[in-house]
CSV table of C-alpha atoms and ligand atoms in Angstrom, one decimal:
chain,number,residue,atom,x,y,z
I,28,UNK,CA,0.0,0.0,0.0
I,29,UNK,CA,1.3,3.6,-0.9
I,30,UNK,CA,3.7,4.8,0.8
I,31,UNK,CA,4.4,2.5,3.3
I,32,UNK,CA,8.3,2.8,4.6
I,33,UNK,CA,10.0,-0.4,5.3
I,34,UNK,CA,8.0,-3.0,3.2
I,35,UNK,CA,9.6,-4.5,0.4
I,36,UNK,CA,8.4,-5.7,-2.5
I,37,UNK,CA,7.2,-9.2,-2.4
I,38,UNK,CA,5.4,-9.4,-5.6
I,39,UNK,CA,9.0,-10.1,-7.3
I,40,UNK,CA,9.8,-12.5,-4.4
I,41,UNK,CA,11.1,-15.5,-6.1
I,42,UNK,CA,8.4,-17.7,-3.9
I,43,UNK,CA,9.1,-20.6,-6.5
I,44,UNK,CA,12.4,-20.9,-6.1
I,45,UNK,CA,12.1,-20.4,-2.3
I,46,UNK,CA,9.8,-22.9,-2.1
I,47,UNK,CA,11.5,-25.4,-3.0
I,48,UNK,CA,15.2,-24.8,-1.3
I,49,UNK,CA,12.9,-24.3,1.8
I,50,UNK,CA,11.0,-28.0,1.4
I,51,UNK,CA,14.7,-29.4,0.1
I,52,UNK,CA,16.4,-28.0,3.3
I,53,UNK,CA,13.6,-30.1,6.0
I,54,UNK,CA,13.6,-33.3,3.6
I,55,UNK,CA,16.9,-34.5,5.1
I,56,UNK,CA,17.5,-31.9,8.3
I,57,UNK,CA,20.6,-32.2,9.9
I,58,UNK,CA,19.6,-33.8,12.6
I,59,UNK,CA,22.2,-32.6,15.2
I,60,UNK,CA,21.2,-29.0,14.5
I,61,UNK,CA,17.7,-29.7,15.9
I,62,UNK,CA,18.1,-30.3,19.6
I,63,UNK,CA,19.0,-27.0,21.5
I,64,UNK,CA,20.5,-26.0,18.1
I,65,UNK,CA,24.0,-24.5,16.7
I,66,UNK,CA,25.0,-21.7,19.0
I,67,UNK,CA,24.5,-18.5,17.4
I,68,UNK,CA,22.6,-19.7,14.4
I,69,UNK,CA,22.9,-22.5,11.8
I,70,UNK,CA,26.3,-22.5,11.0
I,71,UNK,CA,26.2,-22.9,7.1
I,72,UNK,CA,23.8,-19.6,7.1
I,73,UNK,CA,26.1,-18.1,9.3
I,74,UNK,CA,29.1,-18.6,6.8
I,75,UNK,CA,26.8,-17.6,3.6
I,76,UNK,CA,26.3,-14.3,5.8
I,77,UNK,CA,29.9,-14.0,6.4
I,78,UNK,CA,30.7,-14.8,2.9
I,79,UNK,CA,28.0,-11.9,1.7
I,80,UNK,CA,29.0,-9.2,4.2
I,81,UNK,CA,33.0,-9.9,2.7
I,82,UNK,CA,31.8,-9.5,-1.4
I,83,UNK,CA,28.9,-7.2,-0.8
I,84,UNK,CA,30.2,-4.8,2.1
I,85,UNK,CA,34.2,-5.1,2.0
I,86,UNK,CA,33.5,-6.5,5.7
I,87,UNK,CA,36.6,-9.2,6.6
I,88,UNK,CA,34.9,-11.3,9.1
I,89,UNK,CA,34.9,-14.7,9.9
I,90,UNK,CA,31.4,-17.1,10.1
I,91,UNK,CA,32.2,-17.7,13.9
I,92,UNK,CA,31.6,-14.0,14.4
I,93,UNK,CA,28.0,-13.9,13.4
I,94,UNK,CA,25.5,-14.3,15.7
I,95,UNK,CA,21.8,-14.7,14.1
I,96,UNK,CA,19.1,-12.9,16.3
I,97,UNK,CA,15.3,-12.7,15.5
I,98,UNK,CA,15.5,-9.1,15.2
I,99,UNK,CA,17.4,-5.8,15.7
I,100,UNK,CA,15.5,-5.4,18.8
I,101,UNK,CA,16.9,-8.2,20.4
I,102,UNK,CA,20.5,-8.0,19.4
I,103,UNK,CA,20.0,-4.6,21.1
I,104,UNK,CA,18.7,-5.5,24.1
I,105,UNK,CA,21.6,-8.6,24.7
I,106,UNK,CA,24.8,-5.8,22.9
I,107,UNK,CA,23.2,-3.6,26.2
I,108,UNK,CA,23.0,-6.4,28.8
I,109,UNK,CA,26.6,-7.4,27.8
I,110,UNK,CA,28.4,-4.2,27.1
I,111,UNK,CA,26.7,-1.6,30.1
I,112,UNK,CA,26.0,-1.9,33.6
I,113,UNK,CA,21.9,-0.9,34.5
I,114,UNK,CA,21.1,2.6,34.3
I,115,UNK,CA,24.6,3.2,32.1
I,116,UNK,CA,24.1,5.8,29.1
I,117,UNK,CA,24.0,4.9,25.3
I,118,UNK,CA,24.4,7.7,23.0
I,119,UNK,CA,21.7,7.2,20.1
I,120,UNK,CA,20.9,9.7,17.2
I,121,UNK,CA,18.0,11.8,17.2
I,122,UNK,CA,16.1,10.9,14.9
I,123,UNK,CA,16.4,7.3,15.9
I,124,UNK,CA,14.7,3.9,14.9
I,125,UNK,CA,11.6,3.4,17.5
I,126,UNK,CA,12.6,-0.1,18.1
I,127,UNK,CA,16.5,0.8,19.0
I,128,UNK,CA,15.2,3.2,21.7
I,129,UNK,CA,12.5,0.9,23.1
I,130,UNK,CA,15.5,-2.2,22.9
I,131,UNK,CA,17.1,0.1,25.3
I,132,UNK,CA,14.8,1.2,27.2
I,133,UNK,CA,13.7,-2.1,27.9
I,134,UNK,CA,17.3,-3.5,28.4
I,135,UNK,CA,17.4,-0.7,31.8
I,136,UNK,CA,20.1,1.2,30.0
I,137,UNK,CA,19.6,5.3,29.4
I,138,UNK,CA,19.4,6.6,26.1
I,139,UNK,CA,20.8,10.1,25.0
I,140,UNK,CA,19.7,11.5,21.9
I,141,UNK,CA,22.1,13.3,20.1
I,142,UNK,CA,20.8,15.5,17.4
I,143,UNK,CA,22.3,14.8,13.9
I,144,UNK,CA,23.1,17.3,11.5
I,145,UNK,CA,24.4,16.7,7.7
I,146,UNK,CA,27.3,15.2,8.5
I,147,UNK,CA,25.3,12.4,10.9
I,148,UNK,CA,25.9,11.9,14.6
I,149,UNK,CA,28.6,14.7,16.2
I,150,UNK,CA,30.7,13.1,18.7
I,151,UNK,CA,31.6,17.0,19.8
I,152,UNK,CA,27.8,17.1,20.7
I,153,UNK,CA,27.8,14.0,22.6
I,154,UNK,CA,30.8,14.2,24.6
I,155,UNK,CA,29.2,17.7,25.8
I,156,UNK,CA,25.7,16.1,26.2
I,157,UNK,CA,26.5,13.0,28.4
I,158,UNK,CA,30.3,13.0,28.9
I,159,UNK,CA,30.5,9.6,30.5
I,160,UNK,CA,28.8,7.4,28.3
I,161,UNK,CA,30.7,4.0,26.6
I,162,UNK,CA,28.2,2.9,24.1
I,163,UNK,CA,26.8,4.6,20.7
I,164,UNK,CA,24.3,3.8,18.1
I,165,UNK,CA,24.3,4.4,14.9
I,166,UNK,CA,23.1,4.3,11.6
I,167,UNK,CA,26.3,5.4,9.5
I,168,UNK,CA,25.6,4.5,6.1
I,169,UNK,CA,22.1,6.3,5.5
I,170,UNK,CA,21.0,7.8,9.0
I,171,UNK,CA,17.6,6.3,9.9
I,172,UNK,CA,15.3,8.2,8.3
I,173,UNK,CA,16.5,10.5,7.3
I,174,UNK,CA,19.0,9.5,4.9
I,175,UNK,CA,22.4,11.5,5.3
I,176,UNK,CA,25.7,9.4,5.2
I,177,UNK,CA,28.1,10.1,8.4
I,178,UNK,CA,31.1,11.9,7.2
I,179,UNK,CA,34.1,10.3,6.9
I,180,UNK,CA,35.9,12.7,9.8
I,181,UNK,CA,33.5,12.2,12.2
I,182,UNK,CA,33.5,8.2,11.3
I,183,UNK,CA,37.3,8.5,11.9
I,184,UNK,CA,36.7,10.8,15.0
I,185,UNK,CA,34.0,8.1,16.7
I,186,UNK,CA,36.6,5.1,16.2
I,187,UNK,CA,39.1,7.2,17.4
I,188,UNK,CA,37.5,7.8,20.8
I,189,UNK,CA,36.0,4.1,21.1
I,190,UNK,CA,39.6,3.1,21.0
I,191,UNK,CA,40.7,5.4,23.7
I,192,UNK,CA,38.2,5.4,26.4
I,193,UNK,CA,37.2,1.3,25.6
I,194,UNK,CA,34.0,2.2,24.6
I,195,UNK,CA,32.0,0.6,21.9
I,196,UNK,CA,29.9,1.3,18.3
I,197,UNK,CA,27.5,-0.6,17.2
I,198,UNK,CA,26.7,0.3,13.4
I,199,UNK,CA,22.9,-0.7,12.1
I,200,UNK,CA,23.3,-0.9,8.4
I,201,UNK,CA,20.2,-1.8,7.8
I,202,UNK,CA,19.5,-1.1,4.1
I,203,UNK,CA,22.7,-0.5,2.5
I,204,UNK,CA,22.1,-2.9,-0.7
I,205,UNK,CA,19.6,-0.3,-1.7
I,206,UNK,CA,21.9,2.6,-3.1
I,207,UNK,CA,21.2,3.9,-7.0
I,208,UNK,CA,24.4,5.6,-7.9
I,209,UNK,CA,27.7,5.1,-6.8
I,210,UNK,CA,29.8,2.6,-5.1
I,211,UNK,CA,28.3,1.3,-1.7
I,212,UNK,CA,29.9,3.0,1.5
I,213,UNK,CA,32.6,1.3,3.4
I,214,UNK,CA,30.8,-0.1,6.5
I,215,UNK,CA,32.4,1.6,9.9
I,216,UNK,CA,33.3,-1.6,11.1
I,217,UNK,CA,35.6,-2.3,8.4
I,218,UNK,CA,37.5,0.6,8.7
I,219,UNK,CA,37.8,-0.6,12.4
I,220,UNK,CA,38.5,-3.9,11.3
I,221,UNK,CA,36.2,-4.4,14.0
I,222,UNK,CA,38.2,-3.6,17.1
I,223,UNK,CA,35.2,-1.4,18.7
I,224,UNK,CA,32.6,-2.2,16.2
I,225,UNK,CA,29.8,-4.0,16.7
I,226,UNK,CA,28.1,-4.6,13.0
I,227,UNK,CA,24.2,-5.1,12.7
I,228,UNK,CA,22.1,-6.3,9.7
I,229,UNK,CA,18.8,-7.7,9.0
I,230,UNK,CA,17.3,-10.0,6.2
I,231,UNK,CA,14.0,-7.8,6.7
I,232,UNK,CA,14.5,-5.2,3.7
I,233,UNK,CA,16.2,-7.5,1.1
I,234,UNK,CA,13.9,-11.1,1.8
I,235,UNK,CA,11.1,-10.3,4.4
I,236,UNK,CA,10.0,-8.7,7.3
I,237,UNK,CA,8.1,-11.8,8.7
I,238,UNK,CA,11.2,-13.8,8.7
I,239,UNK,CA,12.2,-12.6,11.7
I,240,UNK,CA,16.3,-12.9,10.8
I,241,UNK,CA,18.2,-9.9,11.9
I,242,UNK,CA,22.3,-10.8,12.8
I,243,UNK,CA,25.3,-9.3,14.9
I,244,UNK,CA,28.7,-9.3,13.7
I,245,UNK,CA,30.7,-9.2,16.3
I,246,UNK,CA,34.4,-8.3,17.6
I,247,UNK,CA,35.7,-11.8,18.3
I,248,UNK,CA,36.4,-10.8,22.2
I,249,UNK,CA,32.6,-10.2,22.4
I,250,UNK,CA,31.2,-13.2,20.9
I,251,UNK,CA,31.1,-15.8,23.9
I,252,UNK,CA,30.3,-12.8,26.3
I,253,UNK,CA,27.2,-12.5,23.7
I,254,UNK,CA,26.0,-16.3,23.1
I,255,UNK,CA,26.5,-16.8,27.0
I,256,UNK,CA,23.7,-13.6,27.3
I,257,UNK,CA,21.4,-15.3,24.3
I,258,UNK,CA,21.3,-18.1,25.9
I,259,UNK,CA,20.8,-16.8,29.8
I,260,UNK,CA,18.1,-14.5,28.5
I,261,UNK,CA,16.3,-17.4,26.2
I,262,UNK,CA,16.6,-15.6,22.9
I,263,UNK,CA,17.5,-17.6,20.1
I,264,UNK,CA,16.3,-16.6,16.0
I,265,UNK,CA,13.7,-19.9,15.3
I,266,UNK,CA,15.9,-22.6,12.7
I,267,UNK,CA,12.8,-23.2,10.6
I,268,UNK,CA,14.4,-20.6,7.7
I,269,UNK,CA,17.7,-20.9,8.8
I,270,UNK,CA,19.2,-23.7,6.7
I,271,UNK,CA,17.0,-22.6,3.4
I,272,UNK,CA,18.0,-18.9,3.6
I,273,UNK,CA,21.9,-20.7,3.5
I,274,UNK,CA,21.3,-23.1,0.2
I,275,UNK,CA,19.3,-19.7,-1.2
I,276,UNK,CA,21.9,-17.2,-0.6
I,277,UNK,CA,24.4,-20.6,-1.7
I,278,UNK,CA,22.6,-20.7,-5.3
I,279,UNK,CA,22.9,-17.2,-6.3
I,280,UNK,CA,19.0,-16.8,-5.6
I,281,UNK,CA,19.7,-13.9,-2.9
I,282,UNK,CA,22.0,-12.4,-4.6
I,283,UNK,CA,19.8,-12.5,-8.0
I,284,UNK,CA,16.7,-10.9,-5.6
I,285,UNK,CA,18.9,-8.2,-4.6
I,286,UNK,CA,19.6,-7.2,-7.9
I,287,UNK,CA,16.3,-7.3,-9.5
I,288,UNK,CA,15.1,-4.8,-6.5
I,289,UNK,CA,17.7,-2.8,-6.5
I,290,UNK,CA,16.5,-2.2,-10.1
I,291,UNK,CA,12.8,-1.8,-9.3
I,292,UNK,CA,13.2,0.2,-6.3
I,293,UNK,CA,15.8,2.8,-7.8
I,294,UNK,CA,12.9,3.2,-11.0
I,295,UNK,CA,10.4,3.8,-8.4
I,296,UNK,CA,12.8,6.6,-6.4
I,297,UNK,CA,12.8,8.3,-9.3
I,298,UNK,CA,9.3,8.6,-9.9
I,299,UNK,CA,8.0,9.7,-6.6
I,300,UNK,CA,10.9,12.2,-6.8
I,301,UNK,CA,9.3,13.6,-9.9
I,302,UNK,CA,5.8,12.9,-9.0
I,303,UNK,CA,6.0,14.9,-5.4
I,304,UNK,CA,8.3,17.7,-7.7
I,305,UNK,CA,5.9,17.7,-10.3
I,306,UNK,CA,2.1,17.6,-7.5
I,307,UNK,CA,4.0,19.4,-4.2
I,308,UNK,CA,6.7,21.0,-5.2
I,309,UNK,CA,5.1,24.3,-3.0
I,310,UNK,CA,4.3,22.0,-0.2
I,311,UNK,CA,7.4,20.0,0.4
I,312,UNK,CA,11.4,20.6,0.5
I,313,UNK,CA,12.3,17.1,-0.2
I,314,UNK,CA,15.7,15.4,1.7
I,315,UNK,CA,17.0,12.3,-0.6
I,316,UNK,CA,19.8,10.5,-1.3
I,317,UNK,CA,19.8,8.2,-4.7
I,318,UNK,CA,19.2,5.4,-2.0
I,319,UNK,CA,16.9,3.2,0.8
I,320,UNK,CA,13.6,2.4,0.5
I,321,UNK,CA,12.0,5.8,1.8
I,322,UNK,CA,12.4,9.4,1.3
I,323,UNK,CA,11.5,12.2,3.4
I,324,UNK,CA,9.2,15.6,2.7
I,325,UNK,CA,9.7,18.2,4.8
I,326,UNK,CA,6.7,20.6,4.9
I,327,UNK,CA,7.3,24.0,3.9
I,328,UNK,CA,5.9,27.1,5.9
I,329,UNK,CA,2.8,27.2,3.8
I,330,UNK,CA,1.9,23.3,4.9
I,331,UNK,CA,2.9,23.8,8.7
I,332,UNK,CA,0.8,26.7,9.1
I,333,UNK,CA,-1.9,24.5,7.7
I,334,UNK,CA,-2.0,21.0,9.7
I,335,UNK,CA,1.0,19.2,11.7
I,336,UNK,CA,2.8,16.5,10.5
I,337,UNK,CA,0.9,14.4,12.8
I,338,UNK,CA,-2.6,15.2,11.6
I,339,UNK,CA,-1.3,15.1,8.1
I,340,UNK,CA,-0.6,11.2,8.6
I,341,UNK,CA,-3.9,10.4,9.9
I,342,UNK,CA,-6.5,12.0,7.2
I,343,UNK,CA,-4.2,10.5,4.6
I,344,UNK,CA,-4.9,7.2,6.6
I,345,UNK,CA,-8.0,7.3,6.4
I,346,UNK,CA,-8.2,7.2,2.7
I,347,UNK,CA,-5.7,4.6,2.9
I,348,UNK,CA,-2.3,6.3,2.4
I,349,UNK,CA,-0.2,5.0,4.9
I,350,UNK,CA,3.0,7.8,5.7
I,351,UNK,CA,4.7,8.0,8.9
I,352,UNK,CA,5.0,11.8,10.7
I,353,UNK,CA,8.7,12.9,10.6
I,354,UNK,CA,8.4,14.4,13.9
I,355,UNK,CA,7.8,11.2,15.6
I,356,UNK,CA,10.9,10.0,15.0
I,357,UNK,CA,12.1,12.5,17.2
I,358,UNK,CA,12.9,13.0,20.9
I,359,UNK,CA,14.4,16.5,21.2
I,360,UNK,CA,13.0,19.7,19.9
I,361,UNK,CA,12.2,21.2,17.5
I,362,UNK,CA,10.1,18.5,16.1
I,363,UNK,CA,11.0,18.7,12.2
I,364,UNK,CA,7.5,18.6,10.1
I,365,UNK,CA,7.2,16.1,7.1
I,366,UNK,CA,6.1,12.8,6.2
I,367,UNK,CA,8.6,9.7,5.4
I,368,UNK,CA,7.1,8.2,2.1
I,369,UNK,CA,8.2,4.2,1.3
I,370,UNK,CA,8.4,3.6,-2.7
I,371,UNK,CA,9.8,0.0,-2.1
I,372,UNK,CA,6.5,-2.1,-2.5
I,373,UNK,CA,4.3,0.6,-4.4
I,374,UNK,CA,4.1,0.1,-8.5
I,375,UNK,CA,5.1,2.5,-10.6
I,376,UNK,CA,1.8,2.9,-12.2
I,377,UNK,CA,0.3,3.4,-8.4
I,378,UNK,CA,2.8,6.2,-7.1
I,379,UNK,CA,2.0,9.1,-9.4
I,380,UNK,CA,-1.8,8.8,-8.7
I,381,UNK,CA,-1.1,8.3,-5.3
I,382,UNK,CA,1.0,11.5,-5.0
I,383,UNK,CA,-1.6,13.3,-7.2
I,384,UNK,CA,-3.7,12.2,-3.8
I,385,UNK,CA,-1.8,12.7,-1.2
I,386,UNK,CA,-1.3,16.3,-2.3
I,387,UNK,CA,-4.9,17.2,-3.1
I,388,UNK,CA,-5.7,16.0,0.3
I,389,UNK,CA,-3.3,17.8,2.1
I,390,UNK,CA,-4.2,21.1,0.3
I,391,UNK,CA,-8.0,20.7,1.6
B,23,LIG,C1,16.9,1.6,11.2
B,23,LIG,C2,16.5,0.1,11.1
B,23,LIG,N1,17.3,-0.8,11.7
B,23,LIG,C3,17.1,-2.1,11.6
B,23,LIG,C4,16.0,-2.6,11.0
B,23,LIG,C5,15.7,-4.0,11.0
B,23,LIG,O1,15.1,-4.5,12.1
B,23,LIG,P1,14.7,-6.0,12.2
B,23,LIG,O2,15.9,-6.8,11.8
B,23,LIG,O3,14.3,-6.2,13.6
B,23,LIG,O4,13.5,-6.2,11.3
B,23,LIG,C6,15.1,-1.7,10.4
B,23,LIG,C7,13.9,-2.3,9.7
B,23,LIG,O5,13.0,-1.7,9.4
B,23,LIG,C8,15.4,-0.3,10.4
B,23,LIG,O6,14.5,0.6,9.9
């Protein structure tokens, strides 16, 4: 449904294909894997993710430092348990990903929002903020949502200070396959050759949502400290997928299904580009980056005075345009104004029409 952000397109799911490898995989299961199961996740999925993260990101790390989790949420919650005492301080961006703030929240740990500016999240900032604090989040690649890349001083700044005061970064790149021009960024935790690095990805944007697959790549001193805390706390990601999603991303399937969207999903960027140019042009200053699955309108003066951001969302959901409120994703003020738009999963055909819409309802 337009413009939902975060939902792929499943209509090109290779479902046939997937099908299969997934009944192949449980015809002959191995059968030592399915007692208490392989530490840390099925171990030929967690060298096909080792193996991806090495061609696809530049990221030099071996399968016994992947841990598979059953979502970003809950590799937060155990990276807090191990790395920070109760009541400790996290540094997080403002705007953050809801369900990194509530991971923390939940794990008893304090977050700090930082406010980012175009250059990302400003260590400078933080250190005056919340001097004492040992743990950061971040989204370096394309800063969740709204889109900026971190540059490369303040990359080089943040490992810098990780390595002097032992503190550590954990980097969500979670959509980085989804960049239209240019060569993908080097992930932070190469360039750390992951001394202070925690790296986090998810299977979420490029297979499913409902998978439920999300993984940590961690610094190899941190990996039993982690499995010991999975398995205290219970969590484990479920095996049912796990073996399949190995002899898929084995076959060239994954890699194929990455491509094909890229494709699709760059095509569709483009056209709600020109559509919200071409229908809101007076309404919107629009903040995008040739990449990811969403983009963000700012409202201009004339819309603010009108409705909030808020109110916006809702009337369009009620004639079934779904849009998040930009301000939402914020905890410090002031509260930006804007909608984020998804593209990912809506047609080509279906976006211009649906911005001709959104805009007409906006202006009543
Ligand atoms: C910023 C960010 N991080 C991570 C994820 C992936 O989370 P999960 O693996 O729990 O689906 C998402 C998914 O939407 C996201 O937007």
């Amino acid at each position: 449904m337009a413009f939902d952000a975060g939902k792929p397109d499943l209509d090109c799911f290779p479902f046939e294909q997937w099908s299969r490898i997934l009944a192949k995989s449980w015809r002959r299961p191995a059968i030592d894997q399915l007692y208490e199961g392989e530490n840390g996740g099925y171990a030929a999925l967690k060298f096909e993710v080792s193996a991806y993260l090495r061609s696809a990101r530049g990221l030099e790390c071996s399968p016994d430092q992947v841990i598979l989790t059953s979502s970003t949420h809950e590799a937060l919650e155990v990276l807090s348990q191990v790395l920070l005492d109760e009541g400790e301080e996290v540094w997080i961006e403002d705007p953050v990903y809801h369900s990194a703030l509530q991971a923390f929240i939940r794990a008893s740990v304090i977050p700090v929002s930082i406010r980012v500016d175009d250059e990302g999240f400003s260590l400078e900032q933080a250190i005056e903020k919340s001097p004492h604090a040992r743990l950061v989040f971040i989204t370096p690649s394309r800063q969740y949502p709204l889109g900026q890349t971190m540059s490369l001083s303040r990359r080089l700044a943040l490992i810098e200070w990780a390595r002097a005061n032992n503190a550590w970064l954990i980097e969500d790149d979670y959509d980085s396959e989804y960049r239209y021009r240019g060569q993908p960024l080097q992930p932070l935790a190469a360039r750390d050759g992951f001394e202070r690095t925690v790296y986090l990805g998810s299977f979420s944007k490029v297979m499913f949502p409902a998978l439920r697959l999300s993984y940590i790549i961690a610094p190899k001193a941190l990996v039993e400290p982690l499995l010991a805390a999975m398995q205290s706390s219970g969590k484990q990601a479920s095996i049912l997928a796990q073996p399949a999603l190995a002899a898929f991303m084995a076959s060239g399937d994954f890699a194929r299904h990455i491509r094909r969207t890229r494709r699709l999903y760059a095509k569709r960027y483009s056209v709600l580009v020109a559509a919200l140019e071409k229908y809101g042009g007076d309404l919107f200053e629009l903040q995008h980056y040739d990449s990811g699955m969403h983009i963000v309108a700012h409202f201009k003066p004339v819309l603010t005075s009108k409705i909030s951001d808020i109110e916006a969302a809702k009337r369009l959901r009620k004639h079934h345009l779904i849009t998040a409120a930009l301000s939402q994703f914020f905890r410090t003020k002031p509260k930006p104004q804007g909608l984020v738009l998804g593209f990912a999963a809506v047609p080509e055909k279906a976006i211009d029409v649906n911005v001709k819409r959104l805009t007409d309802l906006l202006r009543q």
